[in-house]
JSON list of C-alpha atoms in Angstrom, two decimals:
[
{"chain": "A", "resi": 1229, "resn": "MET", "atom": "CA", "xyz": [14.02, -13.86, -18.80]},
{"chain": "A", "resi": 1230, "resn": "ASP", "atom": "CA", "xyz": [11.10, -14.98, -17.14]},
{"chain": "A", "resi": 1231, "resn": "TYR", "atom": "CA", "xyz": [10.99, -15.52, -13.13]},
{"chain": "A", "resi": 1232, "resn": "ALA", "atom": "CA", "xyz": [12.99, -18.22, -12.45]},
{"chain": "A", "resi": 1233, "resn": "GLU", "atom": "CA", "xyz": [15.37, -16.94, -13.90]},
{"chain": "A", "resi": 1234, "resn": "THR", "atom": "CA", "xyz": [15.53, -14.04, -12.48]},
{"chain": "A", "resi": 1235, "resn": "ILE", "atom": "CA", "xyz": [14.43, -14.19, -9.18]},
{"chain": "A", "resi": 1236, "resn": "GLY", "atom": "CA", "xyz": [18.14, -14.28, -7.27]},
{"chain": "A", "resi": 1237, "resn": "ALA", "atom": "CA", "xyz": [18.86, -10.27, -9.23]},
{"chain": "A", "resi": 1238, "resn": "HIS", "atom": "CA", "xyz": [17.51, -6.65, -9.08]},
{"chain": "A", "resi": 1239, "resn": "TYR", "atom": "CA", "xyz": [15.96, -5.46, -11.61]},
{"chain": "A", "resi": 1240, "resn": "ILE", "atom": "CA", "xyz": [17.55, -1.25, -12.18]},
{"chain": "A", "resi": 1241, "resn": "ASP", "atom": "CA", "xyz": [18.19, 1.02, -15.43]},
{"chain": "A", "resi": 1242, "resn": "GLY", "atom": "CA", "xyz": [15.62, -1.50, -17.19]},
{"chain": "A", "resi": 1243, "resn": "ASN", "atom": "CA", "xyz": [17.81, -4.33, -17.09]},
{"chain": "A", "resi": 1244, "resn": "TRP", "atom": "CA", "xyz": [18.41, -7.59, -14.33]},
{"chain": "A", "resi": 1245, "resn": "VAL", "atom": "CA", "xyz": [22.15, -6.92, -12.37]},
{"chain": "A", "resi": 1246, "resn": "GLU", "atom": "CA", "xyz": [22.48, -10.58, -10.97]},
{"chain": "A", "resi": 1247, "resn": "ASP", "atom": "CA", "xyz": [24.54, -10.09, -7.34]},
{"chain": "A", "resi": 1248, "resn": "SER", "atom": "CA", "xyz": [26.20, -12.71, -5.28]},
{"chain": "A", "resi": 1249, "resn": "ASP", "atom": "CA", "xyz": [24.76, -12.35, -1.63]},
{"chain": "A", "resi": 1250, "resn": "HIS", "atom": "CA", "xyz": [21.34, -14.72, -1.22]},
{"chain": "A", "resi": 1251, "resn": "SER", "atom": "CA", "xyz": [18.49, -15.98, 0.71]},
{"chain": "A", "resi": 1252, "resn": "GLN", "atom": "CA", "xyz": [16.01, -18.69, 0.20]},
{"chain": "A", "resi": 1253, "resn": "ASN", "atom": "CA", "xyz": [12.47, -17.90, 0.09]},
{"chain": "A", "resi": 1254, "resn": "ILE", "atom": "CA", "xyz": [10.79, -20.94, 1.64]},
{"chain": "A", "resi": 1255, "resn": "ASN", "atom": "CA", "xyz": [6.95, -21.43, 1.27]},
{"chain": "A", "resi": 1256, "resn": "PRO", "atom": "CA", "xyz": [5.67, -20.46, 4.87]},
{"chain": "A", "resi": 1257, "resn": "SER", "atom": "CA", "xyz": [3.65, -23.05, 4.27]},
{"chain": "A", "resi": 1258, "resn": "ASN", "atom": "CA", "xyz": [6.00, -25.87, 3.54]},
{"chain": "A", "resi": 1259, "resn": "THR", "atom": "CA", "xyz": [8.71, -24.98, 5.00]},
{"chain": "A", "resi": 1260, "resn": "GLU", "atom": "CA", "xyz": [10.51, -28.24, 2.36]},
{"chain": "A", "resi": 1261, "resn": "ASP", "atom": "CA", "xyz": [8.78, -26.33, -0.13]},
{"chain": "A", "resi": 1262, "resn": "ILE", "atom": "CA", "xyz": [12.47, -24.20, -1.26]},
{"chain": "A", "resi": 1263, "resn": "ILE", "atom": "CA", "xyz": [10.43, -21.77, -4.27]},
{"chain": "A", "resi": 1264, "resn": "GLY", "atom": "CA", "xyz": [14.20, -20.24, -4.75]},
{"chain": "A", "resi": 1265, "resn": "ARG", "atom": "CA", "xyz": [16.60, -17.33, -4.66]},
{"chain": "A", "resi": 1266, "resn": "PHE", "atom": "CA", "xyz": [15.91, -13.82, -4.44]},
{"chain": "A", "resi": 1267, "resn": "ALA", "atom": "CA", "xyz": [18.97, -11.38, -4.13]},
{"chain": "A", "resi": 1268, "resn": "ARG", "atom": "CA", "xyz": [19.33, -9.47, -0.90]},
{"chain": "A", "resi": 1269, "resn": "GLY", "atom": "CA", "xyz": [20.90, -6.06, -2.21]},
{"chain": "A", "resi": 1270, "resn": "ASP", "atom": "CA", "xyz": [23.24, -3.57, 0.01]},
{"chain": "A", "resi": 1271, "resn": "ALA", "atom": "CA", "xyz": [23.23, -0.22, 0.72]},
{"chain": "A", "resi": 1272, "resn": "GLY", "atom": "CA", "xyz": [25.47, 0.37, -2.97]},
{"chain": "A", "resi": 1273, "resn": "ARG", "atom": "CA", "xyz": [22.08, -1.87, -5.21]},
{"chain": "A", "resi": 1274, "resn": "VAL", "atom": "CA", "xyz": [20.53, 0.77, -3.28]},
{"chain": "A", "resi": 1275, "resn": "ASP", "atom": "CA", "xyz": [22.66, 3.52, -4.44]},
{"chain": "A", "resi": 1276, "resn": "GLN", "atom": "CA", "xyz": [22.24, 1.95, -7.81]},
{"chain": "A", "resi": 1277, "resn": "ALA", "atom": "CA", "xyz": [18.02, 2.03, -7.65]},
{"chain": "A", "resi": 1278, "resn": "VAL", "atom": "CA", "xyz": [18.49, 5.08, -6.71]},
{"chain": "A", "resi": 1279, "resn": "VAL", "atom": "CA", "xyz": [20.77, 7.22, -9.52]},
{"chain": "A", "resi": 1280, "resn": "ALA", "atom": "CA", "xyz": [19.10, 5.24, -11.89]},
{"chain": "A", "resi": 1281, "resn": "ALA", "atom": "CA", "xyz": [14.92, 6.30, -10.68]},
{"chain": "A", "resi": 1282, "resn": "ALA", "atom": "CA", "xyz": [16.73, 9.52, -10.76]},
{"chain": "A", "resi": 1283, "resn": "GLU", "atom": "CA", "xyz": [17.71, 10.04, -13.93]},
{"chain": "A", "resi": 1284, "resn": "ALA", "atom": "CA", "xyz": [14.38, 8.69, -15.10]},
{"chain": "A", "resi": 1285, "resn": "GLN", "atom": "CA", "xyz": [12.33, 10.67, -13.52]},
{"chain": "A", "resi": 1286, "resn": "PRO", "atom": "CA", "xyz": [12.41, 13.55, -15.66]},
{"chain": "A", "resi": 1287, "resn": "GLY", "atom": "CA", "xyz": [11.89, 11.84, -18.76]},
{"chain": "A", "resi": 1288, "resn": "TRP", "atom": "CA", "xyz": [8.15, 10.85, -16.70]},
{"chain": "A", "resi": 1289, "resn": "ALA", "atom": "CA", "xyz": [8.27, 14.26, -15.71]},
{"chain": "A", "resi": 1290, "resn": "ASP", "atom": "CA", "xyz": [8.36, 15.09, -19.15]},
{"chain": "A", "resi": 1291, "resn": "ALA", "atom": "CA", "xyz": [5.22, 12.22, -20.20]},
{"chain": "A", "resi": 1292, "resn": "SER", "atom": "CA", "xyz": [2.23, 13.72, -21.11]},
{"chain": "A", "resi": 1293, "resn": "PRO", "atom": "CA", "xyz": [-1.20, 13.25, -18.97]},
{"chain": "A", "resi": 1294, "resn": "GLN", "atom": "CA", "xyz": [-1.82, 10.28, -22.33]},
{"chain": "A", "resi": 1295, "resn": "ILE", "atom": "CA", "xyz": [1.46, 8.79, -21.72]},
{"chain": "A", "resi": 1296, "resn": "ARG", "atom": "CA", "xyz": [1.96, 8.39, -17.77]},
{"chain": "A", "resi": 1297, "resn": "HIS", "atom": "CA", "xyz": [-2.47, 6.80, -17.89]},
{"chain": "A", "resi": 1298, "resn": "ASP", "atom": "CA", "xyz": [-1.17, 4.56, -20.76]},
{"chain": "A", "resi": 1299, "resn": "VAL", "atom": "CA", "xyz": [1.67, 3.81, -19.10]},
{"chain": "A", "resi": 1300, "resn": "LEU", "atom": "CA", "xyz": [-0.60, 3.00, -16.44]},
{"chain": "A", "resi": 1301, "resn": "GLU", "atom": "CA", "xyz": [-3.02, 1.18, -17.71]},
{"chain": "A", "resi": 1302, "resn": "LYS", "atom": "CA", "xyz": [-0.94, -1.16, -19.19]},
{"chain": "A", "resi": 1303, "resn": "ALA", "atom": "CA", "xyz": [0.94, -2.22, -16.43]},
{"chain": "A", "resi": 1304, "resn": "GLY", "atom": "CA", "xyz": [-3.40, -3.11, -15.39]},
{"chain": "A", "resi": 1305, "resn": "ALA", "atom": "CA", "xyz": [-4.21, -5.30, -17.78]},
{"chain": "A", "resi": 1306, "resn": "LEU", "atom": "CA", "xyz": [-1.21, -6.90, -17.82]},
{"chain": "A", "resi": 1307, "resn": "ILE", "atom": "CA", "xyz": [-0.80, -7.16, -13.72]},
{"chain": "A", "resi": 1308, "resn": "MET", "atom": "CA", "xyz": [-4.64, -8.71, -14.33]},
{"chain": "A", "resi": 1309, "resn": "THR", "atom": "CA", "xyz": [-4.14, -10.89, -17.19]},
{"chain": "A", "resi": 1310, "resn": "ARG", "atom": "CA", "xyz": [-1.36, -12.80, -15.01]},
{"chain": "A", "resi": 1311, "resn": "LYS", "atom": "CA", "xyz": [-3.38, -13.00, -11.96]},
{"chain": "A", "resi": 1312, "resn": "ASP", "atom": "CA", "xyz": [-3.76, -16.44, -11.57]},
{"chain": "A", "resi": 1313, "resn": "GLU", "atom": "CA", "xyz": [-0.12, -17.42, -12.95]},
{"chain": "A", "resi": 1314, "resn": "LEU", "atom": "CA", "xyz": [1.20, -14.12, -9.95]},
{"chain": "A", "resi": 1315, "resn": "GLY", "atom": "CA", "xyz": [-1.47, -15.63, -7.35]},
{"chain": "A", "resi": 1316, "resn": "ARG", "atom": "CA", "xyz": [-0.25, -18.50, -7.55]},
{"chain": "A", "resi": 1317, "resn": "LEU", "atom": "CA", "xyz": [3.61, -17.70, -7.01]},
{"chain": "A", "resi": 1318, "resn": "LEU", "atom": "CA", "xyz": [2.42, -14.80, -4.13]},
{"chain": "A", "resi": 1319, "resn": "ALA", "atom": "CA", "xyz": [0.30, -18.08, -2.52]},
{"chain": "A", "resi": 1320, "resn": "ARG", "atom": "CA", "xyz": [3.25, -20.10, -2.70]},
{"chain": "A", "resi": 1321, "resn": "GLU", "atom": "CA", "xyz": [5.53, -17.35, -1.40]},
{"chain": "A", "resi": 1322, "resn": "GLU", "atom": "CA", "xyz": [3.31, -16.06, 0.92]},
{"chain": "A", "resi": 1323, "resn": "GLY", "atom": "CA", "xyz": [1.70, -18.83, 2.41]},
{"chain": "A", "resi": 1324, "resn": "LYS", "atom": "CA", "xyz": [-1.08, -17.19, 1.47]},
{"chain": "A", "resi": 1325, "resn": "THR", "atom": "CA", "xyz": [-4.73, -19.20, 0.40]},
{"chain": "A", "resi": 1326, "resn": "LEU", "atom": "CA", "xyz": [-5.06, -18.75, -3.72]},
{"chain": "A", "resi": 1327, "resn": "ALA", "atom": "CA", "xyz": [-7.78, -16.69, -3.99]},
{"chain": "A", "resi": 1328, "resn": "GLU", "atom": "CA", "xyz": [-6.91, -14.16, -1.35]},
{"chain": "A", "resi": 1329, "resn": "ALA", "atom": "CA", "xyz": [-3.41, -14.73, -4.10]},
{"chain": "A", "resi": 1330, "resn": "VAL", "atom": "CA", "xyz": [-5.17, -14.11, -6.84]},
{"chain": "A", "resi": 1331, "resn": "GLY", "atom": "CA", "xyz": [-7.30, -11.16, -4.53]},
{"chain": "A", "resi": 1332, "resn": "GLU", "atom": "CA", "xyz": [-4.33, -9.42, -4.04]},
{"chain": "A", "resi": 1333, "resn": "THR", "atom": "CA", "xyz": [-2.62, -9.46, -7.11]},
{"chain": "A", "resi": 1334, "resn": "ILE", "atom": "CA", "xyz": [-6.33, -7.85, -8.75]},
{"chain": "A", "resi": 1335, "resn": "ARG", "atom": "CA", "xyz": [-5.81, -5.74, -6.44]},
{"chain": "A", "resi": 1336, "resn": "ALA", "atom": "CA", "xyz": [-3.03, -4.76, -7.51]},
{"chain": "A", "resi": 1337, "resn": "ALA", "atom": "CA", "xyz": [-4.62, -3.61, -11.11]},
{"chain": "A", "resi": 1338, "resn": "GLN", "atom": "CA", "xyz": [-7.28, -2.54, -9.98]},
{"chain": "A", "resi": 1339, "resn": "ILE", "atom": "CA", "xyz": [-4.86, 0.37, -8.28]},
{"chain": "A", "resi": 1340, "resn": "PHE", "atom": "CA", "xyz": [-2.80, 0.75, -11.72]},
{"chain": "A", "resi": 1341, "resn": "LYS", "atom": "CA", "xyz": [-5.94, 1.10, -13.66]},
{"chain": "A", "resi": 1342, "resn": "PHE", "atom": "CA", "xyz": [-7.57, 3.94, -10.29]},
{"chain": "A", "resi": 1343, "resn": "PHE", "atom": "CA", "xyz": [-3.62, 5.83, -11.13]},
{"chain": "A", "resi": 1344, "resn": "ALA", "atom": "CA", "xyz": [-4.23, 5.67, -15.02]},
{"chain": "A", "resi": 1345, "resn": "GLY", "atom": "CA", "xyz": [-7.17, 7.15, -14.01]},
{"chain": "A", "resi": 1346, "resn": "GLU", "atom": "CA", "xyz": [-6.49, 9.73, -12.36]},
{"chain": "A", "resi": 1347, "resn": "ALA", "atom": "CA", "xyz": [-3.50, 10.56, -14.06]},
{"chain": "A", "resi": 1348, "resn": "LEU", "atom": "CA", "xyz": [-5.51, 11.92, -16.63]},
{"chain": "A", "resi": 1349, "resn": "ARG", "atom": "CA", "xyz": [-6.77, 15.19, -14.28]},
{"chain": "A", "resi": 1350, "resn": "ASN", "atom": "CA", "xyz": [-6.52, 18.10, -13.73]},
{"chain": "A", "resi": 1351, "resn": "LEU", "atom": "CA", "xyz": [-5.71, 18.67, -10.62]},
{"chain": "A", "resi": 1352, "resn": "GLY", "atom": "CA", "xyz": [-5.95, 22.21, -8.86]},
{"chain": "A", "resi": 1353, "resn": "ASP", "atom": "CA", "xyz": [-7.00, 24.70, -7.28]},
{"chain": "A", "resi": 1354, "resn": "ALA", "atom": "CA", "xyz": [-7.82, 29.41, -7.60]},
{"chain": "A", "resi": 1355, "resn": "VAL", "atom": "CA", "xyz": [-8.54, 30.10, -3.51]},
{"chain": "A", "resi": 1356, "resn": "ALA", "atom": "CA", "xyz": [-9.47, 33.77, -2.65]},
{"chain": "A", "resi": 1357, "resn": "SER", "atom": "CA", "xyz": [-6.72, 36.58, -1.41]},
{"chain": "A", "resi": 1358, "resn": "VAL", "atom": "CA", "xyz": [-6.66, 38.31, 1.06]},
{"chain": "A", "resi": 1359, "resn": "ARG", "atom": "CA", "xyz": [-5.29, 41.16, -1.71]},
{"chain": "A", "resi": 1360, "resn": "PRO", "atom": "CA", "xyz": [-7.30, 43.06, -4.14]},
{"chain": "A", "resi": 1361, "resn": "GLY", "atom": "CA", "xyz": [-6.87, 41.57, -7.75]},
{"chain": "A", "resi": 1362, "resn": "VAL", "atom": "CA", "xyz": [-4.39, 39.06, -7.24]},
{"chain": "A", "resi": 1363, "resn": "ASP", "atom": "CA", "xyz": [-5.79, 35.62, -7.22]},
{"chain": "A", "resi": 1364, "resn": "VAL", "atom": "CA", "xyz": [-3.91, 32.65, -5.62]},
{"chain": "A", "resi": 1365, "resn": "MET", "atom": "CA", "xyz": [-3.35, 29.77, -8.14]},
{"chain": "A", "resi": 1366, "resn": "MET", "atom": "CA", "xyz": [-2.16, 25.80, -6.71]},
{"chain": "A", "resi": 1367, "resn": "GLU", "atom": "CA", "xyz": [-0.85, 22.85, -8.86]},
{"chain": "A", "resi": 1368, "resn": "ARG", "atom": "CA", "xyz": [0.13, 20.18, -7.72]},
{"chain": "A", "resi": 1369, "resn": "GLU", "atom": "CA", "xyz": [3.49, 18.24, -8.84]},
{"chain": "A", "resi": 1370, "resn": "ALA", "atom": "CA", "xyz": [5.42, 15.03, -7.33]},
{"chain": "A", "resi": 1371, "resn": "VAL", "atom": "CA", "xyz": [7.92, 14.65, -5.13]},
{"chain": "A", "resi": 1372, "resn": "GLY", "atom": "CA", "xyz": [10.63, 12.98, -7.51]},
{"chain": "A", "resi": 1373, "resn": "ILE", "atom": "CA", "xyz": [11.96, 9.83, -6.33]},
{"chain": "A", "resi": 1374, "resn": "ILE", "atom": "CA", "xyz": [10.74, 7.84, -2.84]},
{"chain": "A", "resi": 1375, "resn": "GLY", "atom": "CA", "xyz": [11.39, 4.55, -1.14]},
{"chain": "A", "resi": 1376, "resn": "LEU", "atom": "CA", "xyz": [8.90, 2.67, -0.66]},
{"chain": "A", "resi": 1377, "resn": "ILE", "atom": "CA", "xyz": [9.52, 0.08, 2.46]},
{"chain": "A", "resi": 1378, "resn": "THR", "atom": "CA", "xyz": [6.56, -2.00, 2.63]},
{"chain": "A", "resi": 1379, "resn": "PRO", "atom": "CA", "xyz": [4.89, -4.74, 4.31]},
{"chain": "A", "resi": 1380, "resn": "TRP", "atom": "CA", "xyz": [5.98, -8.39, 3.91]},
{"chain": "A", "resi": 1381, "resn": "ASN", "atom": "CA", "xyz": [2.03, -9.71, 3.90]},
{"chain": "A", "resi": 1382, "resn": "PHE", "atom": "CA", "xyz": [0.17, -7.93, 1.33]},
{"chain": "A", "resi": 1383, "resn": "PRO", "atom": "CA", "xyz": [3.83, -7.67, -1.31]},
{"chain": "A", "resi": 1384, "resn": "ILE", "atom": "CA", "xyz": [1.50, -6.85, -4.30]},
{"chain": "A", "resi": 1385, "resn": "ALA", "atom": "CA", "xyz": [-0.85, -5.06, -3.52]},
{"chain": "A", "resi": 1386, "resn": "ILE", "atom": "CA", "xyz": [0.42, -2.03, -1.07]},
{"chain": "A", "resi": 1387, "resn": "PRO", "atom": "CA", "xyz": [3.28, -1.16, -3.90]},
{"chain": "A", "resi": 1388, "resn": "ALA", "atom": "CA", "xyz": [1.33, -0.88, -6.80]}
]
């Protein structure tokens, strides 16, 4: 399914989920240019997405650092290979210049690639204890499922 077919749906649990409530997406640089329509999710749709994310989370948590790296690296690579197409869509949707929109798309790819590298780093600290014979080790753990409300003017880079 391509972008034009899915603009009126939510991507939840690996599937496009149609919704009956839509709004028009209008090009702010040319208000006669209706880009398409987008699905307006309600609280029930958000709950559906959160449940799907919670069900997927243990698999991601159990994935090796190499698997996490590979997934994030691939996401960055895919965005980079489509930077011109995504940049054109972004410019049309946000009213940005094409150069700025392509630049933001490249930045999103770079963010994914950066965090791919971070997935391979072993993080943790050993600190001195105030008690003799006691070792203090700190290990970082993911917080789990989160929701993001991101700025409208950087729709690719900030969520990346």
